[in-house]
Short mmCIF file of C-alpha atoms in Angstrom, two decimals:
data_model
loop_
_atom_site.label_atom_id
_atom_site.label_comp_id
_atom_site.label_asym_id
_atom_site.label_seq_id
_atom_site.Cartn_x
_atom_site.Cartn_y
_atom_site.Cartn_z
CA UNK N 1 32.73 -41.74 -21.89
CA UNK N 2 31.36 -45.22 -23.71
CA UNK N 3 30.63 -45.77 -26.83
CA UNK N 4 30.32 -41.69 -28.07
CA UNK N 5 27.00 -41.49 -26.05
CA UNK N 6 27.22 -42.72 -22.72
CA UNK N 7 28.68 -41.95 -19.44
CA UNK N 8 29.79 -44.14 -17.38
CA UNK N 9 29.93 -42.96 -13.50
CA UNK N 10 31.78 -45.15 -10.59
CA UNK N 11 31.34 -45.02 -7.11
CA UNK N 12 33.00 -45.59 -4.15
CA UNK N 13 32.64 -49.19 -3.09
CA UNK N 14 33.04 -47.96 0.58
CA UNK N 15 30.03 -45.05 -0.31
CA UNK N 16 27.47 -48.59 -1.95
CA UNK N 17 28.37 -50.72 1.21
CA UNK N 18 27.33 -47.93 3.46
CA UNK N 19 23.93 -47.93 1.91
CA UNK N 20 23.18 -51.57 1.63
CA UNK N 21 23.91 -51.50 -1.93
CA UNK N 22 25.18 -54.53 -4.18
CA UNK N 23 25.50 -55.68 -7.91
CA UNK N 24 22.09 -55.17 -9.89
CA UNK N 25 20.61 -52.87 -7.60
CA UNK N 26 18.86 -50.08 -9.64
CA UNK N 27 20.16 -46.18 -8.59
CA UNK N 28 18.15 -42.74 -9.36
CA UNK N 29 19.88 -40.03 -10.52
CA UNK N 30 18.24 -36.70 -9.88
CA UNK N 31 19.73 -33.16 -11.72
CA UNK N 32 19.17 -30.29 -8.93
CA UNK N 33 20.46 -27.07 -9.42
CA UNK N 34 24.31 -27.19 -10.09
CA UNK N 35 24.80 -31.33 -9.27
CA UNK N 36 23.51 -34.61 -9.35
CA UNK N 37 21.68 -36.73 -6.30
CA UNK N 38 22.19 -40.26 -6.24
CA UNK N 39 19.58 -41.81 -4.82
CA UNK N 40 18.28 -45.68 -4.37
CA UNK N 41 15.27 -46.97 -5.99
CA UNK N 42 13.31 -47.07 -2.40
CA UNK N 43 13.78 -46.91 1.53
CA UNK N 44 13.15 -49.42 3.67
CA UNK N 45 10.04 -50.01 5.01
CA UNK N 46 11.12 -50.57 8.74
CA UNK N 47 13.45 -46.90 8.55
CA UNK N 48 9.79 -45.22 7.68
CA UNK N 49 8.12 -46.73 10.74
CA UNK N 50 6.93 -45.22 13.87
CA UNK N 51 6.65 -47.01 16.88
CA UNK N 52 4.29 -44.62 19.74
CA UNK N 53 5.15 -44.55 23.57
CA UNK N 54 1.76 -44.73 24.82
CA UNK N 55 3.03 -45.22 28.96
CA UNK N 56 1.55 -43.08 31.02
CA UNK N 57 0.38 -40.37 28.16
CA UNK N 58 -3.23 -38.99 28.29
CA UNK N 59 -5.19 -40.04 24.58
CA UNK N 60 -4.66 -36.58 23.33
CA UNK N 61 -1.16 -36.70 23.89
CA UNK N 62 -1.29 -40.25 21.56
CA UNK N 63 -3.04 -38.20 19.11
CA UNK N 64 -0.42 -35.31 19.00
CA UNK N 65 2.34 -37.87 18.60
CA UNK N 66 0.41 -40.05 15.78
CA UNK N 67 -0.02 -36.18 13.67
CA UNK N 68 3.68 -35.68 14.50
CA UNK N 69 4.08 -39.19 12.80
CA UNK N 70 2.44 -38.37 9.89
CA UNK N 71 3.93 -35.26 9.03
CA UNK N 72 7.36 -36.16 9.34
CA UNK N 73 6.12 -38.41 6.51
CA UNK N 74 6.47 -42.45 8.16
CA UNK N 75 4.91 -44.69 6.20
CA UNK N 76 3.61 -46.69 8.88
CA UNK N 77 2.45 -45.97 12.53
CA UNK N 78 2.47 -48.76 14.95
CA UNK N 79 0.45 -47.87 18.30
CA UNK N 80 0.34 -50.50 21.45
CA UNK N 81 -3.46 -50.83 22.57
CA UNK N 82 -5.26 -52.53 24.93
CA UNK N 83 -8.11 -53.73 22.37
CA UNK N 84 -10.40 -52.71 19.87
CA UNK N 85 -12.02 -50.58 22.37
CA UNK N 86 -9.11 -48.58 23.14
CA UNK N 87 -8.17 -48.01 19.68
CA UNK N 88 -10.93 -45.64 18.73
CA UNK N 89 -9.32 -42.21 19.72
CA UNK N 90 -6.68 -43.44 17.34
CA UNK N 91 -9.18 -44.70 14.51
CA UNK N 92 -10.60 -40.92 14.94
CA UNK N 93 -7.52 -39.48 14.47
CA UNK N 94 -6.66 -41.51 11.35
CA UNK N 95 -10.15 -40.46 10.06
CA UNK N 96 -7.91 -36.34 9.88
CA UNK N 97 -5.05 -37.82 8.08
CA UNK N 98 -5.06 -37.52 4.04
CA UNK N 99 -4.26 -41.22 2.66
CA UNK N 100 -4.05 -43.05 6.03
CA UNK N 101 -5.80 -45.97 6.95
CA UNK N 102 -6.05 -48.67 9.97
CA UNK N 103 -5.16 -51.18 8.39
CA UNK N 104 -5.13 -53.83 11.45
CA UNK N 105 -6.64 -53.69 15.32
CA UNK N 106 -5.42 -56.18 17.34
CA UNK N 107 -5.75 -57.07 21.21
CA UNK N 108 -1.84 -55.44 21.28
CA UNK N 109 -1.76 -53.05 18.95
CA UNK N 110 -3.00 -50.64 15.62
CA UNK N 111 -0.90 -50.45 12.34
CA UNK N 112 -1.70 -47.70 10.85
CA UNK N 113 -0.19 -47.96 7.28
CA UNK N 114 -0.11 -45.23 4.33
CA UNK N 115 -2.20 -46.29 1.14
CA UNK N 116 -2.05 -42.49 -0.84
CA UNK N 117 -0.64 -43.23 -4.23
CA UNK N 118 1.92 -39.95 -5.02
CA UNK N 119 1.45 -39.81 -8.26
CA UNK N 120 -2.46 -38.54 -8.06
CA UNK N 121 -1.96 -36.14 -5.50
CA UNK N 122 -1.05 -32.74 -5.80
CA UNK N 123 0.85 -29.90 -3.69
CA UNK N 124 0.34 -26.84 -5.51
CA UNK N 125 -3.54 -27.87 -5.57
CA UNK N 126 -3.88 -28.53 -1.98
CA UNK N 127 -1.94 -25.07 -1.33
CA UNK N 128 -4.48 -23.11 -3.47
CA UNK N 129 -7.19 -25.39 -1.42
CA UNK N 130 -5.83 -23.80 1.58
CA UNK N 131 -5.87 -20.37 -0.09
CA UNK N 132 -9.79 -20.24 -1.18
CA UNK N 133 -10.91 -21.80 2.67
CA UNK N 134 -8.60 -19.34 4.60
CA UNK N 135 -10.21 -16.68 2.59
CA UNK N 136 -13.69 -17.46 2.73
CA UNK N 137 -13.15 -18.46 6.79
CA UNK N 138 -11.81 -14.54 7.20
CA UNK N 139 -14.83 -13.06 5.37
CA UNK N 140 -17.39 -15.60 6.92
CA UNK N 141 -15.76 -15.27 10.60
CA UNK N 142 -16.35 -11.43 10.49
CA UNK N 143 -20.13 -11.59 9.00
CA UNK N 144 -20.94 -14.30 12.08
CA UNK N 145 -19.79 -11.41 14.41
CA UNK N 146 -21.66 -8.68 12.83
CA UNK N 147 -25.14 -10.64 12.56
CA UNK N 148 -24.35 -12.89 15.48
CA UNK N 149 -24.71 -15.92 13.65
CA UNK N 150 -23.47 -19.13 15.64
CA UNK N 151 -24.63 -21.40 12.69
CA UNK N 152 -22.18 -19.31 10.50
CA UNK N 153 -19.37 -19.74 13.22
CA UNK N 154 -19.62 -23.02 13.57
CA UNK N 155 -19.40 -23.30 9.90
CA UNK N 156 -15.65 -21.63 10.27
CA UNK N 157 -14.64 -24.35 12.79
CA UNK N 158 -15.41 -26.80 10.43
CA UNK N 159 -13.56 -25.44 7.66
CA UNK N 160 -10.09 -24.74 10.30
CA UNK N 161 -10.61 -28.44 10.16
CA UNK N 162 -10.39 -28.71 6.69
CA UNK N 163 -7.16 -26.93 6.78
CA UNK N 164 -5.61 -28.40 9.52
CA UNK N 165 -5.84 -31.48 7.42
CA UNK N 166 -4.19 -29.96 3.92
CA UNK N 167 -1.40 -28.49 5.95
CA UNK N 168 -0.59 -31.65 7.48
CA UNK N 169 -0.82 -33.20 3.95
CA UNK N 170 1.73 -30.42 2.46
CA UNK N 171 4.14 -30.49 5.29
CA UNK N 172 4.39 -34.47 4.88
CA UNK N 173 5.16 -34.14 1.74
CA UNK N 174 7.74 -31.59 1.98
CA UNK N 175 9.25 -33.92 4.84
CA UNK N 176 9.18 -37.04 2.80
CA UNK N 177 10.82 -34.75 -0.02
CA UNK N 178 13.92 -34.29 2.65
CA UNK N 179 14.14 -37.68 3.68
CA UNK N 180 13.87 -39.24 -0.21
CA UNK N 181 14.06 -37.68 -3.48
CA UNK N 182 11.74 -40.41 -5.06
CA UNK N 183 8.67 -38.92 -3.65
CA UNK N 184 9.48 -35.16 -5.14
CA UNK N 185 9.88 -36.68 -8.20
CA UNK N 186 6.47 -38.63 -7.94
CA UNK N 187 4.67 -35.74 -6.64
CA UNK N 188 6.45 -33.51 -9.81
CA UNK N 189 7.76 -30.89 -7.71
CA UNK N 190 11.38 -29.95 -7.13
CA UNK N 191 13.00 -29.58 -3.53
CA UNK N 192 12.67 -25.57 -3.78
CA UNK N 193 8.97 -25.69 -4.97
CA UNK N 194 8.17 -28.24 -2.35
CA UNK N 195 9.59 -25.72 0.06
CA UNK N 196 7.74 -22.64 -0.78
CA UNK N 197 4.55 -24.31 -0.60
CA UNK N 198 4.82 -25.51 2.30
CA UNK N 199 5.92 -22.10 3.78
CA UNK N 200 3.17 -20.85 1.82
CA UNK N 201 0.45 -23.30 3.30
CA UNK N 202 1.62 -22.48 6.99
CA UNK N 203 0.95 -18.90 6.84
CA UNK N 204 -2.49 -19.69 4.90
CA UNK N 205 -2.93 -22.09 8.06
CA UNK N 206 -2.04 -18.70 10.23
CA UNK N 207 -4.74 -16.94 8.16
CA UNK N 208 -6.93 -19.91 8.53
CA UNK N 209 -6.47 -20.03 12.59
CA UNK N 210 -7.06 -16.18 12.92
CA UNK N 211 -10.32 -16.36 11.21
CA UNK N 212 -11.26 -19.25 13.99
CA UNK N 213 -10.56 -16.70 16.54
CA UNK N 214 -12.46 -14.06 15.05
CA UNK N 215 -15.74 -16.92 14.67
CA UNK N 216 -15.54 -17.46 18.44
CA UNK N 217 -15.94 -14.08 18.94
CA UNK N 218 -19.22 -14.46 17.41
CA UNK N 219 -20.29 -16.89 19.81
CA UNK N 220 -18.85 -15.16 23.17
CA UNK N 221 -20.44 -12.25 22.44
CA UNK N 222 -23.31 -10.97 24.80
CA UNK N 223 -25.34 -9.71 21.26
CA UNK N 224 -24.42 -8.53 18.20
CA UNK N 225 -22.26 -5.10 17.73
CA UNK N 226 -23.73 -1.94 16.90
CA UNK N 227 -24.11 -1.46 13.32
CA UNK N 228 -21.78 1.35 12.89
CA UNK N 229 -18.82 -0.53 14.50
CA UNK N 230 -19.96 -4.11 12.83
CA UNK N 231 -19.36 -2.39 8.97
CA UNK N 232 -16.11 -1.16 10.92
CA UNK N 233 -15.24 -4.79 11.58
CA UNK N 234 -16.28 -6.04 8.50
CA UNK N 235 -14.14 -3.50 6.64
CA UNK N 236 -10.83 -4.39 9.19
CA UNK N 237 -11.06 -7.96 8.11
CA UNK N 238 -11.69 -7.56 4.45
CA UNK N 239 -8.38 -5.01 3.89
CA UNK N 240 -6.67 -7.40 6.11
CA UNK N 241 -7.80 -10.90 3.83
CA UNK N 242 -7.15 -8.58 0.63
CA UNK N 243 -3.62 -7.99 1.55
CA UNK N 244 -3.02 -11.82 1.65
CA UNK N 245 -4.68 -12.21 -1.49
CA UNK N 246 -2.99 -9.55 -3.44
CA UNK N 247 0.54 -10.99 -2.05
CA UNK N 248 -1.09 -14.46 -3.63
CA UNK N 249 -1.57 -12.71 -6.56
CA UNK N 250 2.02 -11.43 -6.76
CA UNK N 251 0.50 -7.59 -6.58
CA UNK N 252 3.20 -6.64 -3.94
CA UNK N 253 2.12 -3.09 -4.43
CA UNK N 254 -1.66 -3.66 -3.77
CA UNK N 255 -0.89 -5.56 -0.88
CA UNK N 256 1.23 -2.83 0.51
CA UNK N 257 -1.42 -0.28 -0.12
CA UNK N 258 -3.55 -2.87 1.71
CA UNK N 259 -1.57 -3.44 4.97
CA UNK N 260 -1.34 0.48 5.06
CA UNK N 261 -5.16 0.64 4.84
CA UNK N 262 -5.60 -2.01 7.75
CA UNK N 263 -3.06 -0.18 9.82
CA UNK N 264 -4.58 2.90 9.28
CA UNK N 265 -7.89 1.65 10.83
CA UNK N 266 -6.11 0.16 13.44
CA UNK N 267 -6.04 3.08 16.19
CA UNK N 268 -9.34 4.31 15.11
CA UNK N 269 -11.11 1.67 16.05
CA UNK N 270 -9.09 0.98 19.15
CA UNK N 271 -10.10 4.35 20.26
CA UNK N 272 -14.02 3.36 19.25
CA UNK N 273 -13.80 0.69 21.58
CA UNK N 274 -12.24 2.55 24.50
CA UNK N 275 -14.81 5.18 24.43
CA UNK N 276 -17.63 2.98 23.52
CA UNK N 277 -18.88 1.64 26.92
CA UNK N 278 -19.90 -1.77 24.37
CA UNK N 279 -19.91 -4.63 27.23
CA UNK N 280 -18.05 -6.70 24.58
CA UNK N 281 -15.52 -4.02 23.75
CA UNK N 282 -11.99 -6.16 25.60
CA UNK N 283 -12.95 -9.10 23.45
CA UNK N 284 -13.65 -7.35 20.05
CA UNK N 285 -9.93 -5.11 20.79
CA UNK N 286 -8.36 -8.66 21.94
CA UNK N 287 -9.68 -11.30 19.21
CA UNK N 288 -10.76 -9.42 16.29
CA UNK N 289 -8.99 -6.30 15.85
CA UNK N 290 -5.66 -8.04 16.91
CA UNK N 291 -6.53 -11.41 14.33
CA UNK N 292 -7.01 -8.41 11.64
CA UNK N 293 -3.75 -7.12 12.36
CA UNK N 294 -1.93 -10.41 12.41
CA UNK N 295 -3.74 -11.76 8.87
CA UNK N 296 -2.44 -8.39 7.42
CA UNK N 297 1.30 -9.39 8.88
CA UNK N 298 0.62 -12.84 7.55
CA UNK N 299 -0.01 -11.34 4.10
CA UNK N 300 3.29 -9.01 4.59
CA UNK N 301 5.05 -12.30 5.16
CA UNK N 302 4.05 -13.75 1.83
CA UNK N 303 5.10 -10.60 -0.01
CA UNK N 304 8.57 -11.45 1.07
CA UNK N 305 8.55 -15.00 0.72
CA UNK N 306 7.29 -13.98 -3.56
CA UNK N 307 9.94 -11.51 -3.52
CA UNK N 308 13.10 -14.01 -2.22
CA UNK N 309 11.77 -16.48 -4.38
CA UNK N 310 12.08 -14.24 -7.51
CA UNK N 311 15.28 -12.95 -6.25
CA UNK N 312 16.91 -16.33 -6.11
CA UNK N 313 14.97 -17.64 -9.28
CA UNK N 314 17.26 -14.28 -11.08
CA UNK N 315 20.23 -15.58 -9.43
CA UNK N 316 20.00 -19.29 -10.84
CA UNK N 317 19.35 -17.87 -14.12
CA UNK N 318 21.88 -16.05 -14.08
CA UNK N 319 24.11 -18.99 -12.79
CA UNK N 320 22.90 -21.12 -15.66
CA UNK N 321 24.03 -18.54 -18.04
CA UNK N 322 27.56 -18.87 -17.25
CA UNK N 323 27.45 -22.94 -17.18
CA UNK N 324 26.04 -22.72 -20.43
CA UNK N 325 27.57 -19.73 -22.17
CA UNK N 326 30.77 -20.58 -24.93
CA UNK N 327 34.14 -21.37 -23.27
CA UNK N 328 37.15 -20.79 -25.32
CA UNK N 329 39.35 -23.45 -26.70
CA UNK N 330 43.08 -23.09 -25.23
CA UNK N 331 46.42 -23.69 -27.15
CA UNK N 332 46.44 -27.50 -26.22
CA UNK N 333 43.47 -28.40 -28.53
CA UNK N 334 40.12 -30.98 -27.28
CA UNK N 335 41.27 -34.14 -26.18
CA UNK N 336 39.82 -36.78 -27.86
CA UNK N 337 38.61 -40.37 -27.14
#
């Protein structure tokens, strides 16, 4: 204690000269939970770079590795090239990547360098971006089968685009959040909320990859289902998208009574199919009945993730109880200083 009002807290001078740390350097400290992180003011640029091995790996195998980059949250991706020719696969890649740039081609390499400012960006919004697309891709997949609209299909592909996109944004984040505590603070989430939406935005990403499945379905197929087993589609893949949006919604009962709805359709339908002599009847049973069932999973899988989160959000309150509540006073008094 200083002065009445101020702690004073020492370190380790073994702990500062570990971390590069001298006299005036500014520190962040961070409550979380039941302690304190200590944390510098930044991280070195060169520690948050990526340098790709290009030798002897096809372009889309650069591309994979320049994503993988990105969403373990590096600041800056150097890739050797052989010219500005060669560096367009990589400029198209950057093109997918929220808040990345080129910032400079040269005859040996591109430096791809992160200009997204933290503070205007946010990860709760991109989730619930993720939520209305994967929703809208289910519903929009399903009519493109039952009307046999390849416009409409192709429409879904676009939008699994979209998503792939957000995802990568939210699990970058949630990686930088690991590496540094500055950024969670920038962004204004904590290290748990950071967490949940990115577990959150991967099964939306599920959702959202399901309903691509279901749209090629639409474009395989020899002509469009009968009309009778089309509604029966339509009505699989709207009890399966409602159970992911009642778990959204926190309705864990509704999206129970949901799943049980989509899994009583299930054998139904498979039985349809079987007896149906419809030319098209492996690939509906294989791609869209099976995507139904897995959304509906996907939904199940949020209904736990709500109900673990509530469950540990009662246990810290109740932990915070007893750190706050009244502790008696023993025979020896308050020291005083």
């Amino acid at each position: 204690m200083a002065g009445g009002s101020t702690f004073n807290l020492s370190l380790p001078r073994e702990w500062g000269d570990e971390h590069g740390l001298s006299k005036g350097d500014t520190l962040y400290i961070y409550p979380n939970d039941d302690r304190v992180i200590v944390a510098p003011s930044t991280i070195d640029d060169e520690s948050n770079t990526a340098r790709i091995d290009v030798a002897d790996i096809p372009k889309e195998g650069v591309k994979q590795r320049i994503r993988g980059a990105y969403t373990a949250g590096c600041d800056r991706i150097v890739v050797p090239s052989d010219g500005p020719t060669e560096a367009d696969p990589v400029t198209d890649t950057v093109r997918n990547l929220i808040g990345m740039a080129v910032q400079t081609v040269t005859d040996d390499e591109v430096v791809i360098q992160d200009h997204l400012d933290s503070g205007v960006v946010s990860v709760p919004q991109s989730a619930e971006r993720i939520r209305l697309l994967a929703a809208e891709m289910q519903r929009d997949a399903v009519a493109a089968v039952r009307t046999d609209d390849d416009t409409l299909a192709r429409v879904v592909h676009e939008r699994d685009d979209e998503v792939d996109r957000l995802f990568a944004f939210v699990s970058r984040c949630f990686s930088r959040g690991l590496v540094d505590v500055n950024e969670l603070d920038r962004l204004n989430v904590t290290r748990k909320e950071a967490f949940h939406y990115y577990k959150l935005a991967r099964e939306l990403e599920r959702v959202a990859d399901k309903a691509e499945r279901i749209a090629d379905v639409a474009v395989a197929q020899s002509s469009q289902p009968a009309d009778d087993l089309g509604r029966r589609f339509e009505e699989l893949v709207n009890a399966a998208t409602d159970v992911v949006i009642l778990a959204l919604a926190d309705d864990t009962d509704g999206a129970l009574d949901a799943h049980r709805t989509v899994t009583d359709r299930l054998a139904p339908l498979d039985d349809r199919l079987a007896a149906g002599g419809d030319p098209d009847a492996y690939r509906y049973g294989r791609d869209l009945v099976e995507s139904a069932r897995q959304t509906s999973t996907f939904g199940l899988n949020i209904v736990n993730m709500n109900i673990e989160a509530s469950v540990t959000h009662t246990f810290q309150s109740e932990r915070e109880e007893h750190h706050t509540r009244p502790r008696p006073t023993t025979s020896f008094g308050r020291g005083t200083n």
